[in-house]
mmCIF file of C-alpha atoms in Angstrom:
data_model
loop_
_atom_site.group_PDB
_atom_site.id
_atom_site.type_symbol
_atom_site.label_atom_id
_atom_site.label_comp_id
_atom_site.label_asym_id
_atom_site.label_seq_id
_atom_site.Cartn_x
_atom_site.Cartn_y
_atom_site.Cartn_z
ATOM 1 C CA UNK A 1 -42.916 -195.524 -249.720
ATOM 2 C CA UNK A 2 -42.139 -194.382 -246.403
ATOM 3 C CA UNK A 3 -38.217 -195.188 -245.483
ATOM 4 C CA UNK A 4 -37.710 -193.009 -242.702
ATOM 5 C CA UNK A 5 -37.607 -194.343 -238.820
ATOM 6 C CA UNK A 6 -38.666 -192.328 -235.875
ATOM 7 C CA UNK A 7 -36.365 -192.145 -232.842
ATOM 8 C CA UNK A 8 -37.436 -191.284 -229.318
ATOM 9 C CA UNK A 9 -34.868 -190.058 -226.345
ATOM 10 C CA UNK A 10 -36.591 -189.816 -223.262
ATOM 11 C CA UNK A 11 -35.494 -188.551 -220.420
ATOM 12 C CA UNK A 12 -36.191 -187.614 -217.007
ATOM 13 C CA UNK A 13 -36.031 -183.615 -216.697
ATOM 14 C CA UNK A 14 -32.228 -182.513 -218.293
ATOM 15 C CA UNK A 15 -30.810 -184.703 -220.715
ATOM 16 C CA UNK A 16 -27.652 -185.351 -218.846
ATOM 17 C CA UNK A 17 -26.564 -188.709 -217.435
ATOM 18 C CA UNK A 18 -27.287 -190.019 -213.941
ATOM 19 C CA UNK A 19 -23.829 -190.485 -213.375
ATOM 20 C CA UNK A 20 -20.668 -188.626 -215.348
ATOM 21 C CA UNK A 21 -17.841 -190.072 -216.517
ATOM 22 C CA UNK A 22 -15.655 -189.491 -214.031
ATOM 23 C CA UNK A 23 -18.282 -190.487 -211.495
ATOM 24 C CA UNK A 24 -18.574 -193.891 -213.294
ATOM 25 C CA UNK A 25 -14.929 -194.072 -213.218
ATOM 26 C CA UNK A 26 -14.630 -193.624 -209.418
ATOM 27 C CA UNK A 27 -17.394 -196.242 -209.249
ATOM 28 C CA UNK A 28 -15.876 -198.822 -211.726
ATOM 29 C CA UNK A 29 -18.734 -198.557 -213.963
ATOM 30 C CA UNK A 30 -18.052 -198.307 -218.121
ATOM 31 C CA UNK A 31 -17.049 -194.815 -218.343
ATOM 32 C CA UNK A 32 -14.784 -194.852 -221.916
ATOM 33 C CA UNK A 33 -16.310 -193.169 -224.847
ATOM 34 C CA UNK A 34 -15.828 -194.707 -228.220
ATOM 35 C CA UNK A 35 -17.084 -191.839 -230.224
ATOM 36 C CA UNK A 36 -15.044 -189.567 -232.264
ATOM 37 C CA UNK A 37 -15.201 -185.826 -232.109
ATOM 38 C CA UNK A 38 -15.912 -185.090 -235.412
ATOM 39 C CA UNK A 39 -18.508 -188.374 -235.232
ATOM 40 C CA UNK A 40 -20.517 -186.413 -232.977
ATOM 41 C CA UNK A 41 -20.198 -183.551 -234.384
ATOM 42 C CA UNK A 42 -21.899 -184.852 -238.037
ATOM 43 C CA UNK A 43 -24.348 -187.318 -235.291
ATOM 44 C CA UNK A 44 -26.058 -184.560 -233.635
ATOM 45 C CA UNK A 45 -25.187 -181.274 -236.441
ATOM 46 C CA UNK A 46 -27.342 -183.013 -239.239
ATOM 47 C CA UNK A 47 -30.006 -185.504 -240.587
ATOM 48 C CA UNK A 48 -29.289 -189.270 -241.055
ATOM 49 C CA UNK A 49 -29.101 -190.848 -244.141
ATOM 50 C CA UNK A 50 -28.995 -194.723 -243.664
ATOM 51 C CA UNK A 51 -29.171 -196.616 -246.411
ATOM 52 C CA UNK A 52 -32.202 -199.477 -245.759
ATOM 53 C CA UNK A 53 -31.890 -203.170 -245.022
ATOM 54 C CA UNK A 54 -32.969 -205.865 -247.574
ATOM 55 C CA UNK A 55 -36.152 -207.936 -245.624
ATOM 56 C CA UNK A 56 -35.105 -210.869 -247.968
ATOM 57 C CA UNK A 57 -31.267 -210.686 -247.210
ATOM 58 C CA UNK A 58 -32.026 -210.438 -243.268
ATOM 59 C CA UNK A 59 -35.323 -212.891 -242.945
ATOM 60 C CA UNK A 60 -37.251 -210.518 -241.234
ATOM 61 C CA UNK A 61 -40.252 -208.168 -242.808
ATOM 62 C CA UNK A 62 -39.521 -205.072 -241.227
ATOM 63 C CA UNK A 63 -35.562 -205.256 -240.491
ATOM 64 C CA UNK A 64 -33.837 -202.048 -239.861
ATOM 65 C CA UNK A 65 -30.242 -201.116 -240.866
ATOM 66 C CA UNK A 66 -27.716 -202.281 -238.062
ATOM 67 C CA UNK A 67 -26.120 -198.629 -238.504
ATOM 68 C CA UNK A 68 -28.797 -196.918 -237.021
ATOM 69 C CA UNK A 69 -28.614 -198.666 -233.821
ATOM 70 C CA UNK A 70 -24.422 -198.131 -234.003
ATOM 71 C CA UNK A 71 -25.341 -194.499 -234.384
ATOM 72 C CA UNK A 72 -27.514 -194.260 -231.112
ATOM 73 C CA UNK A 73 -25.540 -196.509 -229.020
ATOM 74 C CA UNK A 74 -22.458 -194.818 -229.554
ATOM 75 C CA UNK A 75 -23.853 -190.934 -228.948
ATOM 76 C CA UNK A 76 -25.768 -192.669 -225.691
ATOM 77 C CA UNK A 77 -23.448 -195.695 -224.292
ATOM 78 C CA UNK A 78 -20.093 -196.794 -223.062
ATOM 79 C CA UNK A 79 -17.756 -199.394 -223.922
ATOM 80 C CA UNK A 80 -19.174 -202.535 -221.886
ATOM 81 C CA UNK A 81 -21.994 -200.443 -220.926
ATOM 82 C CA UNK A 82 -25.394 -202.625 -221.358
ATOM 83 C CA UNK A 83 -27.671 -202.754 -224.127
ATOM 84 C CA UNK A 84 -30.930 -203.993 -223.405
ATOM 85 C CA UNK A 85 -33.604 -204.978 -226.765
ATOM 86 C CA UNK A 86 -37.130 -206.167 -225.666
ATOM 87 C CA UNK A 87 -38.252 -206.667 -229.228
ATOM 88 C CA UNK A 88 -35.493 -208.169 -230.640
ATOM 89 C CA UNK A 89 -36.887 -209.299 -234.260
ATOM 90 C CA UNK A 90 -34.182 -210.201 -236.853
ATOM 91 C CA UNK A 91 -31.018 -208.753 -233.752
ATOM 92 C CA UNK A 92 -29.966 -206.122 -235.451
ATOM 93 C CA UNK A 93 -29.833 -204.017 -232.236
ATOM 94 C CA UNK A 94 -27.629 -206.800 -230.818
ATOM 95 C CA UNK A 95 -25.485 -207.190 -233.882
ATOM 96 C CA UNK A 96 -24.569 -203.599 -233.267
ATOM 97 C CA UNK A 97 -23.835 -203.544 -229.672
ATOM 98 C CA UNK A 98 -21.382 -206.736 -230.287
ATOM 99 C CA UNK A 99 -19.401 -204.633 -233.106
ATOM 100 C CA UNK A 100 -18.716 -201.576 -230.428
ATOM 101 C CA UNK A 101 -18.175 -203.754 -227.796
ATOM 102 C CA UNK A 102 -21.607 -203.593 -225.162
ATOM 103 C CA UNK A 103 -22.452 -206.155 -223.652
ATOM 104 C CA UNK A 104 -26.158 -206.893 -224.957
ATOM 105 C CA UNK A 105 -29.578 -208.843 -223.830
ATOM 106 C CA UNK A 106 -32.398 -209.066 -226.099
ATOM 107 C CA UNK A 107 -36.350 -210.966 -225.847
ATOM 108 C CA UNK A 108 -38.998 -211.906 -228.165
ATOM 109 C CA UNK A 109 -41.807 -213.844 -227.749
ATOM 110 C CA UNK A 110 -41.098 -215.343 -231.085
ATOM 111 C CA UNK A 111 -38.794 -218.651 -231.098
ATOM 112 C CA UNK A 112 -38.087 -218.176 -234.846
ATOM 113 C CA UNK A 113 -36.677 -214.830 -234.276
ATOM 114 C CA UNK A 114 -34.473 -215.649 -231.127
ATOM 115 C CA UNK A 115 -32.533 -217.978 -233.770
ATOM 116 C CA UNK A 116 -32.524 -215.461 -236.533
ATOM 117 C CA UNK A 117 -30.664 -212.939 -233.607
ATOM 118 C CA UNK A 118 -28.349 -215.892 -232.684
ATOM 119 C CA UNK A 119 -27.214 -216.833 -236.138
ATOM 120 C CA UNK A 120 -26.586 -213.000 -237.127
ATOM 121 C CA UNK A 121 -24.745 -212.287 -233.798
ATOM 122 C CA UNK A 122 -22.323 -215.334 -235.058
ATOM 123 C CA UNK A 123 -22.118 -214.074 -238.365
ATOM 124 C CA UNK A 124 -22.021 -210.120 -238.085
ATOM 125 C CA UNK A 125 -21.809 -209.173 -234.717
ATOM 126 C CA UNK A 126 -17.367 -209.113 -234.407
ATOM 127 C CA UNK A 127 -16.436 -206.212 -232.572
ATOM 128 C CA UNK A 128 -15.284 -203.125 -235.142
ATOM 129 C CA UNK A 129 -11.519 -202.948 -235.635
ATOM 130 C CA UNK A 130 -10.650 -198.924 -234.713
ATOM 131 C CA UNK A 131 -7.829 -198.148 -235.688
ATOM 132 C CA UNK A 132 -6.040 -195.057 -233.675
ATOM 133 C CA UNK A 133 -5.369 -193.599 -236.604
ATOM 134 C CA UNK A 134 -9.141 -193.264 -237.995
ATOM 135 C CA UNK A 135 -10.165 -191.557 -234.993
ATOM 136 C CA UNK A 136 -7.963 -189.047 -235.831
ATOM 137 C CA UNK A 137 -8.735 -185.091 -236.924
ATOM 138 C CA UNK A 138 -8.959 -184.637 -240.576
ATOM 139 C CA UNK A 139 -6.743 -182.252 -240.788
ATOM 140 C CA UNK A 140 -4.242 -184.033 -238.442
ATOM 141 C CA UNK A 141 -4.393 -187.056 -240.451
ATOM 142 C CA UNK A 142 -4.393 -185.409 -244.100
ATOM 143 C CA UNK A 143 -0.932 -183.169 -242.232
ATOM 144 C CA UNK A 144 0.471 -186.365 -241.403
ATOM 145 C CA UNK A 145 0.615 -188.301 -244.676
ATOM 146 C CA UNK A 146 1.639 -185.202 -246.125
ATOM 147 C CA UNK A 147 4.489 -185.007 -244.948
ATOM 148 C CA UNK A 148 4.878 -188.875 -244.771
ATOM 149 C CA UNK A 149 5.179 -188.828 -249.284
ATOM 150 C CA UNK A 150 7.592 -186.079 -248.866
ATOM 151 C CA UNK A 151 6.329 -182.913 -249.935
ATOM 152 C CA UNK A 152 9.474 -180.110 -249.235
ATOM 153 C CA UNK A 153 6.737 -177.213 -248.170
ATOM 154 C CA UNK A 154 3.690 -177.794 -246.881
ATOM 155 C CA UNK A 155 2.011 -174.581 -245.803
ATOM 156 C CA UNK A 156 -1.136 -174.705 -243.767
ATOM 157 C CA UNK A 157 -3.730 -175.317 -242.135
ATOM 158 C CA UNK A 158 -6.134 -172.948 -243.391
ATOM 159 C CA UNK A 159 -4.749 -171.210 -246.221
ATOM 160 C CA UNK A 160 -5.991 -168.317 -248.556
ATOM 161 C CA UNK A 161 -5.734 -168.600 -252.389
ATOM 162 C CA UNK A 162 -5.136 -165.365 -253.922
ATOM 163 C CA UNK A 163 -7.024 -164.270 -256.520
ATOM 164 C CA UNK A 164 -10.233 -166.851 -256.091
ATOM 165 C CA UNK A 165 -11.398 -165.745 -252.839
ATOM 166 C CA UNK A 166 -11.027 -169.409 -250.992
ATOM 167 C CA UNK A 167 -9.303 -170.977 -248.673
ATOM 168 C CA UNK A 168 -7.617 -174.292 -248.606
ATOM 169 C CA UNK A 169 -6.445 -176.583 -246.309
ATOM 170 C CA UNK A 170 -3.070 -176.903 -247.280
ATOM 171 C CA UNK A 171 -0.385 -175.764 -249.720
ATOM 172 C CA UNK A 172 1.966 -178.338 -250.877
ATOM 173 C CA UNK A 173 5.100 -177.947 -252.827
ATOM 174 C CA UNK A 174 6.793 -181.021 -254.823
ATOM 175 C CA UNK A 175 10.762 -182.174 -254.909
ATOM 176 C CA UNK A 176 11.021 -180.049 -258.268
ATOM 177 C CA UNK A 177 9.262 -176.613 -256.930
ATOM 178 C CA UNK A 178 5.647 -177.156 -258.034
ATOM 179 C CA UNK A 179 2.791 -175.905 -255.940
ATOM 180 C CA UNK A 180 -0.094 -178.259 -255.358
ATOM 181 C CA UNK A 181 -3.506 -177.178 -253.520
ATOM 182 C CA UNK A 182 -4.786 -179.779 -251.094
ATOM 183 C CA UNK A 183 -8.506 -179.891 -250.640
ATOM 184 C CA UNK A 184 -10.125 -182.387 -247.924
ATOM 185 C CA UNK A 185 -13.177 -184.516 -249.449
ATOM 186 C CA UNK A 186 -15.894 -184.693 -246.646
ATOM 187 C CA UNK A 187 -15.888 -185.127 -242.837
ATOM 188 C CA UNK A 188 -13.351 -188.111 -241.547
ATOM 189 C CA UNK A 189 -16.264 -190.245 -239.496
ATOM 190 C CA UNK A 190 -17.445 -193.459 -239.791
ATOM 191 C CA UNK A 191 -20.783 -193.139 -241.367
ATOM 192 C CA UNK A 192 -20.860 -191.424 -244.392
ATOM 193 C CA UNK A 193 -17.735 -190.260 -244.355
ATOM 194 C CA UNK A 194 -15.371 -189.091 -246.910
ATOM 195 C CA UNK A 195 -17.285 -188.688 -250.528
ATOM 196 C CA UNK A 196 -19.993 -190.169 -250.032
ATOM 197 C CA UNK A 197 -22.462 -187.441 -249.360
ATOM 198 C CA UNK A 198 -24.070 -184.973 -252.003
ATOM 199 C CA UNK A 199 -22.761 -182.005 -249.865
ATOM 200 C CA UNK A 200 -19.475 -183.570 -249.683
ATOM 201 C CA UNK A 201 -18.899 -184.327 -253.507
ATOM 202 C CA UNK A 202 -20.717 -180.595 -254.691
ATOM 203 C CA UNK A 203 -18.884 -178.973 -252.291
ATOM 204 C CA UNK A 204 -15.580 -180.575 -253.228
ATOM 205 C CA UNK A 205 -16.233 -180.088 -257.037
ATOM 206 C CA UNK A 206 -17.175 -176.433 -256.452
ATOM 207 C CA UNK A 207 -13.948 -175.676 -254.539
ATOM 208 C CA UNK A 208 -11.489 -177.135 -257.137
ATOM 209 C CA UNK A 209 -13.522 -175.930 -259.975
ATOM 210 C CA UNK A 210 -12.580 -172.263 -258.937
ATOM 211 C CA UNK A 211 -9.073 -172.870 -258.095
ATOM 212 C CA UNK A 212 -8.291 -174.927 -261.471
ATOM 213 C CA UNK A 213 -10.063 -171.376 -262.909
ATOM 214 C CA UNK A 214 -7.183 -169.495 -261.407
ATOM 215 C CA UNK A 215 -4.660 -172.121 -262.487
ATOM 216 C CA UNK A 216 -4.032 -174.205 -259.273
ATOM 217 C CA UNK A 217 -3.321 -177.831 -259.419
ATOM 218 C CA UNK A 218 -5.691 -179.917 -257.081
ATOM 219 C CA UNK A 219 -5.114 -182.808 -254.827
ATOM 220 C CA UNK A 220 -8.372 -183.882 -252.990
ATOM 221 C CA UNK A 221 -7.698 -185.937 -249.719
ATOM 222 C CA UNK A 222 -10.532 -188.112 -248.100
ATOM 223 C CA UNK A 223 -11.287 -191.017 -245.931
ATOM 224 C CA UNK A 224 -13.385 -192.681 -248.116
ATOM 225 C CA UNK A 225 -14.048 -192.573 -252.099
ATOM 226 C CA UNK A 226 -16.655 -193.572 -253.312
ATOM 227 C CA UNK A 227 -18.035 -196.967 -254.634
ATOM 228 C CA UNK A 228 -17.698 -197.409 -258.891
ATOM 229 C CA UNK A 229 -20.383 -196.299 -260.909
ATOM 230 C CA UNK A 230 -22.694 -194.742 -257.656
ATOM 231 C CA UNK A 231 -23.964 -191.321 -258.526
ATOM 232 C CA UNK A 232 -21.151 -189.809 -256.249
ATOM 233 C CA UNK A 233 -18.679 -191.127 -258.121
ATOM 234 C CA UNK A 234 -20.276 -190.401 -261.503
ATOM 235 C CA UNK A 235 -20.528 -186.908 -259.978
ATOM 236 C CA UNK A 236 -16.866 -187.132 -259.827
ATOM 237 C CA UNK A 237 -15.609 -188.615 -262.699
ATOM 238 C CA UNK A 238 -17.797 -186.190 -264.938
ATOM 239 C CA UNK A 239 -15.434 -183.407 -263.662
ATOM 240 C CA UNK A 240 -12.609 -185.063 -264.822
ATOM 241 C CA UNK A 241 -8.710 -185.144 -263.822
ATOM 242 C CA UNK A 242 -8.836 -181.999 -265.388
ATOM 243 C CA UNK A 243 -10.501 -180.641 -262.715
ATOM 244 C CA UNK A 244 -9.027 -183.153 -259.875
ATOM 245 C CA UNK A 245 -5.891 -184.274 -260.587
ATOM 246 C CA UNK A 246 -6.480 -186.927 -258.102
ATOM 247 C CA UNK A 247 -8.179 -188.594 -254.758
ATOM 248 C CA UNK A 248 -6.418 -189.486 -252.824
ATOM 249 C CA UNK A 249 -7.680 -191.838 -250.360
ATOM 250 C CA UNK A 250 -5.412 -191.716 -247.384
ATOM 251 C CA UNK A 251 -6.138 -195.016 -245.832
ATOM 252 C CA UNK A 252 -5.111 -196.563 -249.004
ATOM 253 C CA UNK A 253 -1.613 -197.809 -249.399
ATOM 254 C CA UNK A 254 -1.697 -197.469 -253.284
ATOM 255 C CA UNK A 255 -3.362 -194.149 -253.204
ATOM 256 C CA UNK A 256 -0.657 -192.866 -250.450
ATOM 257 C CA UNK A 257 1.743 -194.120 -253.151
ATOM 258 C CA UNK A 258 0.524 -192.085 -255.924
ATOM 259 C CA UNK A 259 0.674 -189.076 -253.746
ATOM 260 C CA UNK A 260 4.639 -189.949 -252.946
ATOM 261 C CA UNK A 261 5.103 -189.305 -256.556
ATOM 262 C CA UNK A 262 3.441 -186.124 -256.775
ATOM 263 C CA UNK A 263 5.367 -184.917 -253.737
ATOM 264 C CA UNK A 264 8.247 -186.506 -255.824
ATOM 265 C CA UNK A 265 7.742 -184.333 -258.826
ATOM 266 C CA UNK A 266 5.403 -186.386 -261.029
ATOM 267 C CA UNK A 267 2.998 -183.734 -262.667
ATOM 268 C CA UNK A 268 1.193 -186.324 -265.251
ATOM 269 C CA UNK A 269 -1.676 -188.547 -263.436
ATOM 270 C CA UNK A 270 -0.687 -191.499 -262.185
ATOM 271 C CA UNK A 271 -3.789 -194.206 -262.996
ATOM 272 C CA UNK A 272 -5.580 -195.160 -259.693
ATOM 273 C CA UNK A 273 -7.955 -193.986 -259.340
ATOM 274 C CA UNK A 274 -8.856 -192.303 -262.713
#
């Protein structure tokens, strides 16, 4: 069956705003972006892959995902900018616009629906908690806990492994003199991020593959693993600790743990996430 969903941006002549930021500013209009860099980058760079909504679990027969609508009004909106839904249906326009903060007004002929929207908005629609530090660069963030478990070298960004013809992000080296290679798993955004794309995991498994080939030790760094027993992480676990010594997933306290005791000295794997 069919699972895709058209979108339309229309737009008078150039698709620029009416007003820009600063403009808005001057004005006192809602001028402040919530979008990350790199979230607009993998936005407008590359197809969508949204996973679909459950008609049972929602009540409605033809109920999209609330992410898509998070995806547009981010890329197109400001914070407390207005969101307006004529067809409002099961509100998961509305439910969206609550979590990034918009204010929101919806219609629908249809009573039953009107109370569907309501009871969602109560139950989904909190504003999104996010955090300063998620907004942040990969490679700022991977550099920063890094040198937060206490690795004595770190040597990077952007380095080139002899003898493989790659580069890696960083070059690590423990309390007792050990070199580690630190690869990054996937894009830091909010919607698929981390391992939890096929380009992401292939392109991950490639890269160590080669390096454990020249005898490098591998330390993969993400934002997000992925969920047990989904083919990602199958995908993953077939290679092995062999071929990743770990994930580490670096919004994880227990995970940033595990890499303290690499940077420590610990060469065995400590269980985690293997």
């Amino acid at each position: 069956r069919d699972v895709t969903e058209r979108v339309i941006v229309a737009s008078k002549g150039r698709f620029q705003r009416a007003l820009s930021a600063d403009e808005r500013a001057r004005r006192g209009l809602p001028h402040e972006s919530t979008i990350s860099t790199e979230d607009f980058m993998a936005l407008t760079l590359d197809v969508w892959q949204t996973p679909t909504e459950s008609a049972k679990r929602v009540g409605h027969p033809a109920p999209f995902p609330v992410e898509l609508p998070e995806k547009l009004i981010e890329l197109y909106t400001f914070a407390d900018d207005l969101v307006l839904d004529p067809f409002v249906g099961s509100g998961s326009t509305l439910v969206a616009a609550s979590r990034l903060g918009r204010r929101y007004v919806g219609y629908d002929l249809d009573p039953g629906y009107l109370e569907l929207a309501a009871a969602r908005l109560a139950d989904e629609g909190h504003p999104l908690e996010l955090a300063d530090e998620r907004q942040a660069g990969s490679k700022e963030r991977v550099q920063q806990v890094l040198e937060a478990a206490g690795f004595t070298q770190i040597d990077g960004p952007n380095v080139r492994i002899k003898g493989v013809g790659l580069g890696a992000p960083y070059v690590v080296t423990d309390a007792d003199g050990g070199r580690w290679v630190i690869l990054i798993g996937g894009p830091f955004v909010r919607y698929r991020g981390g391992l939890n794309s096929a380009d992401a995991v292939w392109r991950t498994l490639g890269q160590a593959h080669a390096l454990r080939g020249a005898g490098e030790r591998v330390l993969v760094l993400t934002s997000d693993v992925p969920r047990r027993r989904t083919e990602f992480d199958q995908a993953i676990r077939a290679a092995g600790p062999d071929a990743l010594h770990d994930v580490i997933d670096v919004f994880d306290g227990d995970a940033l743990e595990r890499l303290a005791a690499y940077a420590g000295g610990e060469r065995d794997v400590v269980p985690g996430f293997w």
